[in-house]
Tab-separated table of C-alpha atoms in Angstrom:
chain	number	residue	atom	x	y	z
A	21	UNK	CA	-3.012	-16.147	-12.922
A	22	UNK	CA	0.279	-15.526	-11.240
A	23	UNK	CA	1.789	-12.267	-12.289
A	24	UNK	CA	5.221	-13.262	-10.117
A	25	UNK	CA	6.390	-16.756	-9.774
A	26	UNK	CA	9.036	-18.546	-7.530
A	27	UNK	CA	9.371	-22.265	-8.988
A	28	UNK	CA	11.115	-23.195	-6.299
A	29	UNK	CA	9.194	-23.810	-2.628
A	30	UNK	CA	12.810	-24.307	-0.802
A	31	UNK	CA	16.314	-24.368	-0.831
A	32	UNK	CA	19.254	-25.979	0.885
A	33	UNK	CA	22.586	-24.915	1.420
A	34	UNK	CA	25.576	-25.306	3.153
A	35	UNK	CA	27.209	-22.390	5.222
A	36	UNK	CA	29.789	-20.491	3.373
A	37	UNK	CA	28.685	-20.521	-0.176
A	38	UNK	CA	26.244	-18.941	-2.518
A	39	UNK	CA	22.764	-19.037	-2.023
A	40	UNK	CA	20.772	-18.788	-5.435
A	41	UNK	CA	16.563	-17.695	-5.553
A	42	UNK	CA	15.367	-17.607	-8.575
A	43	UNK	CA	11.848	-15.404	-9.668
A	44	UNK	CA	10.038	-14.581	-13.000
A	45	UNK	CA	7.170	-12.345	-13.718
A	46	UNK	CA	4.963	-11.895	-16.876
A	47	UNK	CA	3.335	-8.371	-16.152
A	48	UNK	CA	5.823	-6.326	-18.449
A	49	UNK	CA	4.770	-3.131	-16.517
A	50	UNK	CA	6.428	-4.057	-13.543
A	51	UNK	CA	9.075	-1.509	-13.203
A	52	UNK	CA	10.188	-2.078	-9.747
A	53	UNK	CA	11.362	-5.237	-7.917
A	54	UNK	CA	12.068	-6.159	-4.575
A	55	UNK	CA	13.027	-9.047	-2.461
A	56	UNK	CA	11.329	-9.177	1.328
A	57	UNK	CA	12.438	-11.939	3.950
A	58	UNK	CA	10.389	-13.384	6.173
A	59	UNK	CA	11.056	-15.776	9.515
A	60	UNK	CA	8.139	-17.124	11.004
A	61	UNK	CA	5.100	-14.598	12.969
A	62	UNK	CA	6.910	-11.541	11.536
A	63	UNK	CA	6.029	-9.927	8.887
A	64	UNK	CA	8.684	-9.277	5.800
A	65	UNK	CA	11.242	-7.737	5.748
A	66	UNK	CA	12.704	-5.182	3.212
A	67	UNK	CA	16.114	-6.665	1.910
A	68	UNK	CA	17.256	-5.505	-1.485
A	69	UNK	CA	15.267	-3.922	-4.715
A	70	UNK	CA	16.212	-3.109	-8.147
A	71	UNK	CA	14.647	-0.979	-10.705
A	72	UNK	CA	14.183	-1.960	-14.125
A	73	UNK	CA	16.436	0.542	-15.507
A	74	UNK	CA	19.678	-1.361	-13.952
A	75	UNK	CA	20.433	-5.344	-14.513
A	76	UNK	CA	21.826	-5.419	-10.996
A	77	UNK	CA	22.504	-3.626	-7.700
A	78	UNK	CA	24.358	-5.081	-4.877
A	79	UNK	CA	24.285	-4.804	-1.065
A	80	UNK	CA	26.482	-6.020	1.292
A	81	UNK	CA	26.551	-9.821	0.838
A	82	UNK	CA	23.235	-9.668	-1.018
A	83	UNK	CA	23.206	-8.717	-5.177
A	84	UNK	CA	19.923	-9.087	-7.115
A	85	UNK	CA	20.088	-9.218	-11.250
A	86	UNK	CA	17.101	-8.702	-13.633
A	87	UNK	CA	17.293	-9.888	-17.053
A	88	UNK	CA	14.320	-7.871	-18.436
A	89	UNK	CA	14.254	-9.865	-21.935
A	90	UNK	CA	13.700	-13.028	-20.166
A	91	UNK	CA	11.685	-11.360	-17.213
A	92	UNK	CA	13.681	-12.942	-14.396
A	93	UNK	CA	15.387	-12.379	-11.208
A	94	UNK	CA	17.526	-13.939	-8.983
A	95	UNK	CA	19.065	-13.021	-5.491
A	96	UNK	CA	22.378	-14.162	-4.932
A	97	UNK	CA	23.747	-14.487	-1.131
A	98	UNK	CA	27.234	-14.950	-0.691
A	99	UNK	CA	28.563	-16.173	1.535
A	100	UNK	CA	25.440	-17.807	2.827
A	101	UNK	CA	24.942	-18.047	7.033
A	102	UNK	CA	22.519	-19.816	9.067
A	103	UNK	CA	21.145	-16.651	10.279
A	104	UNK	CA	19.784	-16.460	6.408
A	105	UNK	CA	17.767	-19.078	6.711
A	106	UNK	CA	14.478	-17.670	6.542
A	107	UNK	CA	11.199	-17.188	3.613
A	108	UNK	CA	12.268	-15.097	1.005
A	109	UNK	CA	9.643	-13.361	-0.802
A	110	UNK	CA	10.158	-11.805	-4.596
A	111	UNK	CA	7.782	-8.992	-5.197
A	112	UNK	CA	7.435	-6.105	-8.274
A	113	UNK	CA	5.265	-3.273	-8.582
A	114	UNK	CA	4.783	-0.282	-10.974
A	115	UNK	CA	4.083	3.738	-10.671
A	116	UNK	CA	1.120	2.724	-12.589
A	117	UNK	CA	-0.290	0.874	-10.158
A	118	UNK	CA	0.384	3.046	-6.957
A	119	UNK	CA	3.335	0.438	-5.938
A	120	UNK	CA	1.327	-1.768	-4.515
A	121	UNK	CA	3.136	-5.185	-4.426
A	122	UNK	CA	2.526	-8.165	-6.049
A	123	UNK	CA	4.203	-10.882	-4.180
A	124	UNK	CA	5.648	-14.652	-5.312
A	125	UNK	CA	4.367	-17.266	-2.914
A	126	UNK	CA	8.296	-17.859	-1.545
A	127	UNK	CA	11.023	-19.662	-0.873
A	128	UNK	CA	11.720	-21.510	2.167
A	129	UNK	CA	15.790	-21.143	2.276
A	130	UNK	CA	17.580	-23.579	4.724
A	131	UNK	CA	21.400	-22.565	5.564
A	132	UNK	CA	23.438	-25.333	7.318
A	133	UNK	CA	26.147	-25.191	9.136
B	24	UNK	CA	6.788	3.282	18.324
B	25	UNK	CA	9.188	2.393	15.803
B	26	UNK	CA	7.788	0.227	13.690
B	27	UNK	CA	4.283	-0.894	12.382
B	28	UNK	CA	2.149	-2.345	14.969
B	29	UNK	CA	-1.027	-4.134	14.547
B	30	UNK	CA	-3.771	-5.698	16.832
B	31	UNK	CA	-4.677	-7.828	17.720
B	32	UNK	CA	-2.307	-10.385	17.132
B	33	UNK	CA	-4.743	-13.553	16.672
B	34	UNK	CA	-8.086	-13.184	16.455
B	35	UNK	CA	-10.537	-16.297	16.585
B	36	UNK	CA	-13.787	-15.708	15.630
B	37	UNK	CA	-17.019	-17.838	14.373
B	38	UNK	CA	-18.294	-18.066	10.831
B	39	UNK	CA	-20.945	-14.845	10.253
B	40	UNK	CA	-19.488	-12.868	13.114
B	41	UNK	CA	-17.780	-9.205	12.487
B	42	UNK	CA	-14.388	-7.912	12.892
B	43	UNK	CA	-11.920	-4.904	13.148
B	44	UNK	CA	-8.593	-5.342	12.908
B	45	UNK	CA	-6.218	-2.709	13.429
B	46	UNK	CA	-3.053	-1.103	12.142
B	47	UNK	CA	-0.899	1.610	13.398
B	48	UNK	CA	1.949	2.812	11.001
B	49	UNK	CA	5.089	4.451	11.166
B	50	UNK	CA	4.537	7.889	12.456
B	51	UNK	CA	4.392	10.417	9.744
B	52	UNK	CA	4.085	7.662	6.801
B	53	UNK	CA	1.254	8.790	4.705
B	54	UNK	CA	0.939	5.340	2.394
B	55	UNK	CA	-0.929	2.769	4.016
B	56	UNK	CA	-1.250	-0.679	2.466
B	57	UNK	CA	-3.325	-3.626	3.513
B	58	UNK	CA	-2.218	-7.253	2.214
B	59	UNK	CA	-3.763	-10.898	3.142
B	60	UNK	CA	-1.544	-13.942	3.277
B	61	UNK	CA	-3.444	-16.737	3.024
B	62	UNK	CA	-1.132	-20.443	3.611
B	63	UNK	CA	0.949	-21.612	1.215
B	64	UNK	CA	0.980	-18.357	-0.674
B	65	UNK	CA	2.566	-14.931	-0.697
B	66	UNK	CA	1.077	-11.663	0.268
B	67	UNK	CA	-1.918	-10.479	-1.662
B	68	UNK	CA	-2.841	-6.787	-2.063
B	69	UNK	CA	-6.331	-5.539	-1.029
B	70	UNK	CA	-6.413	-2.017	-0.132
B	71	UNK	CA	-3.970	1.184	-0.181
B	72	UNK	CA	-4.180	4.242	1.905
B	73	UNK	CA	-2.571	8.043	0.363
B	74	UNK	CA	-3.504	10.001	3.255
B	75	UNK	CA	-6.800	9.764	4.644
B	76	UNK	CA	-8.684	8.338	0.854
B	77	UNK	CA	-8.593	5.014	-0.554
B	78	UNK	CA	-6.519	5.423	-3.198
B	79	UNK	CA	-6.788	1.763	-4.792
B	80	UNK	CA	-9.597	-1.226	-3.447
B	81	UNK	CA	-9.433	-3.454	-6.140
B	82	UNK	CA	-7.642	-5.627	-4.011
B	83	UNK	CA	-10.684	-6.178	-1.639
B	84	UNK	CA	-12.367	-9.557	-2.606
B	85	UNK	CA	-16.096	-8.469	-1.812
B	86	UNK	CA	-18.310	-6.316	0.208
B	87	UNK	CA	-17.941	-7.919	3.327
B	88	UNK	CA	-14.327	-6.155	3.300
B	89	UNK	CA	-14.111	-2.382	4.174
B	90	UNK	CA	-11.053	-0.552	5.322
B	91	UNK	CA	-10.980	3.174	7.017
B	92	UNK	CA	-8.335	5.380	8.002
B	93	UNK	CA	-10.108	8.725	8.837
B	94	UNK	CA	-7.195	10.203	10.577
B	95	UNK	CA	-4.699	9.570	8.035
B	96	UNK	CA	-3.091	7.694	10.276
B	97	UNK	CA	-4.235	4.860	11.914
B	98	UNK	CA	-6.385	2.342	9.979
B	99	UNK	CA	-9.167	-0.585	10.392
B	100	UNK	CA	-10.005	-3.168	8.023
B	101	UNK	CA	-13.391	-4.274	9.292
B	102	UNK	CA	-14.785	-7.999	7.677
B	103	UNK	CA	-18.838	-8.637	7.959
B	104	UNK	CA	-20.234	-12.012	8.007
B	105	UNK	CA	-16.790	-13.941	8.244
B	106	UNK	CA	-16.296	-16.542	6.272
B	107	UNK	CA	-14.210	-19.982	6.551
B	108	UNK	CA	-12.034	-18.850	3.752
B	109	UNK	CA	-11.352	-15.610	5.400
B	110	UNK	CA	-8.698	-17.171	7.412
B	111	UNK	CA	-5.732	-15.550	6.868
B	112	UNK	CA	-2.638	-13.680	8.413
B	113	UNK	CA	-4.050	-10.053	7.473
B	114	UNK	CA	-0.639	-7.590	6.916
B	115	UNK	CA	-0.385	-4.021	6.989
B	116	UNK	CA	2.628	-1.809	5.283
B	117	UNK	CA	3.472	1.731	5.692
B	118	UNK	CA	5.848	3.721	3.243
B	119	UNK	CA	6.447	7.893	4.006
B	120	UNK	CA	5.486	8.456	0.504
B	121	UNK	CA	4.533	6.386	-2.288
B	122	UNK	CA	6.752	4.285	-3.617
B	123	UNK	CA	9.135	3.923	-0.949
B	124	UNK	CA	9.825	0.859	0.754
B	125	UNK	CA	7.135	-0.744	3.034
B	126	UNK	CA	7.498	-1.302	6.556
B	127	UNK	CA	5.315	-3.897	7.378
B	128	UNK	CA	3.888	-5.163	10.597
B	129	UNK	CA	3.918	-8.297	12.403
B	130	UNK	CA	-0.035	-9.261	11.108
B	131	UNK	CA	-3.428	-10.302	12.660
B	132	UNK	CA	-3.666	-13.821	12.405
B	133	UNK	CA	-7.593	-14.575	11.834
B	134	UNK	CA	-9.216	-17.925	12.088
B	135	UNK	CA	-13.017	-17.835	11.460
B	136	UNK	CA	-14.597	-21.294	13.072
């Protein structure tokens, strides 16, 4: 049973405007969430996290929300650039559970120019 | 070296044959995780590191799987009797303590014949 779900294998955008990944979970004692990126024979990459005692936190061009009630996150990248085409990988962990990471299986994300 | 390394970087073996694959962390990290990415899906805990003990296996799948890191600082995750299904890109992470972010490495792509 998938504890973290992306619905969505891949996205398409066009460069310049706002990039949308969308993630849910179901294990309410997920505490901590993070979003990894991932371009092909590398491994992921740390990009933004959020705790679950905020709604949102924001970094550069990159701002992650969690709606707790609805146990859901998105990743918003604006403006998007081709250079941000690449996997992107929701994960969540807990104290609990010695922060391992439980990973979605991904979204491919496709910026055109 | 900088970042996480890990070798080799493909391994092909054939079914019922042993391996060690190999992960060297960020110098000084003391968490060490180990994570499987099988195609298709995202990365899938097996094993975490706190020093030189195995703080959490209930990510390994079966026997076969063992994981060492005597030193407290590099680690092996040996397989026995490989398996088709063990093919996999095999991931290691390193955090300084628990609960920080993971650094992960590039990952051991192994394809069992």
């Amino acid at each position: 049973d998938q504890q973290v779900k992306q619905n969505s294998p891949s996205l398409s955008v066009q460069e310049g405007r706002i990039s949308i990944l969308n993630c849910d979970y179901t294990n309410s004692m997920f505490d901590y969430f993070l979003w990894y990126k991932k371009y092909p024979a590398e491994g992921p990459t740390f990009l933004i996290s959020i705790s679950s005692i905020k709604d949102k936190n924001e970094d550069g061009r990159f701002t992650v929300f969690l709606n707790k009630s609805a146990k859901h996150l998105s990743l918003h990248i604006v403006p998007s650039q081709p250079g941000d085409s690449a996997v992107y990988f929701c994960a969540a962990s807990s104290e609990g559970s010695n922060y391992k990471l439980t990973f979605g299986k991904g979204t491919l994300l496709t910026v055109n120019p | 070296g900088a970042g996480v390394s890990q070798t080799p970087s493909n391994k092909v073996t054939e079914k019922g044959k042993y391996v060690e694959l190999r992960c060297d962390p960020i110098s000084g990290h003391t968490a060490l995780y180990w994570y499987r990415q099988s195609l298709g899906q995202g990365p899938e805990f097996l094993i975490y590191f706190q020093g030189t003990g195995a703080a959490d296996d209930s990510g390994l799948p079966n026997d076969r799987f063992f994981a060492v890191r005597p030193e407290g600082s590099v680690s092996t995750l040996k397989i026995q009797r490989t398996e088709r299904g063990d093919s996999a890109v095999y991931l290691c992470a390193s955090s300084s303590v628990q609960g920080d972010e993971q650094f992960f490495g590039p990952g051991t792509r192994l394809t069992v014949l």
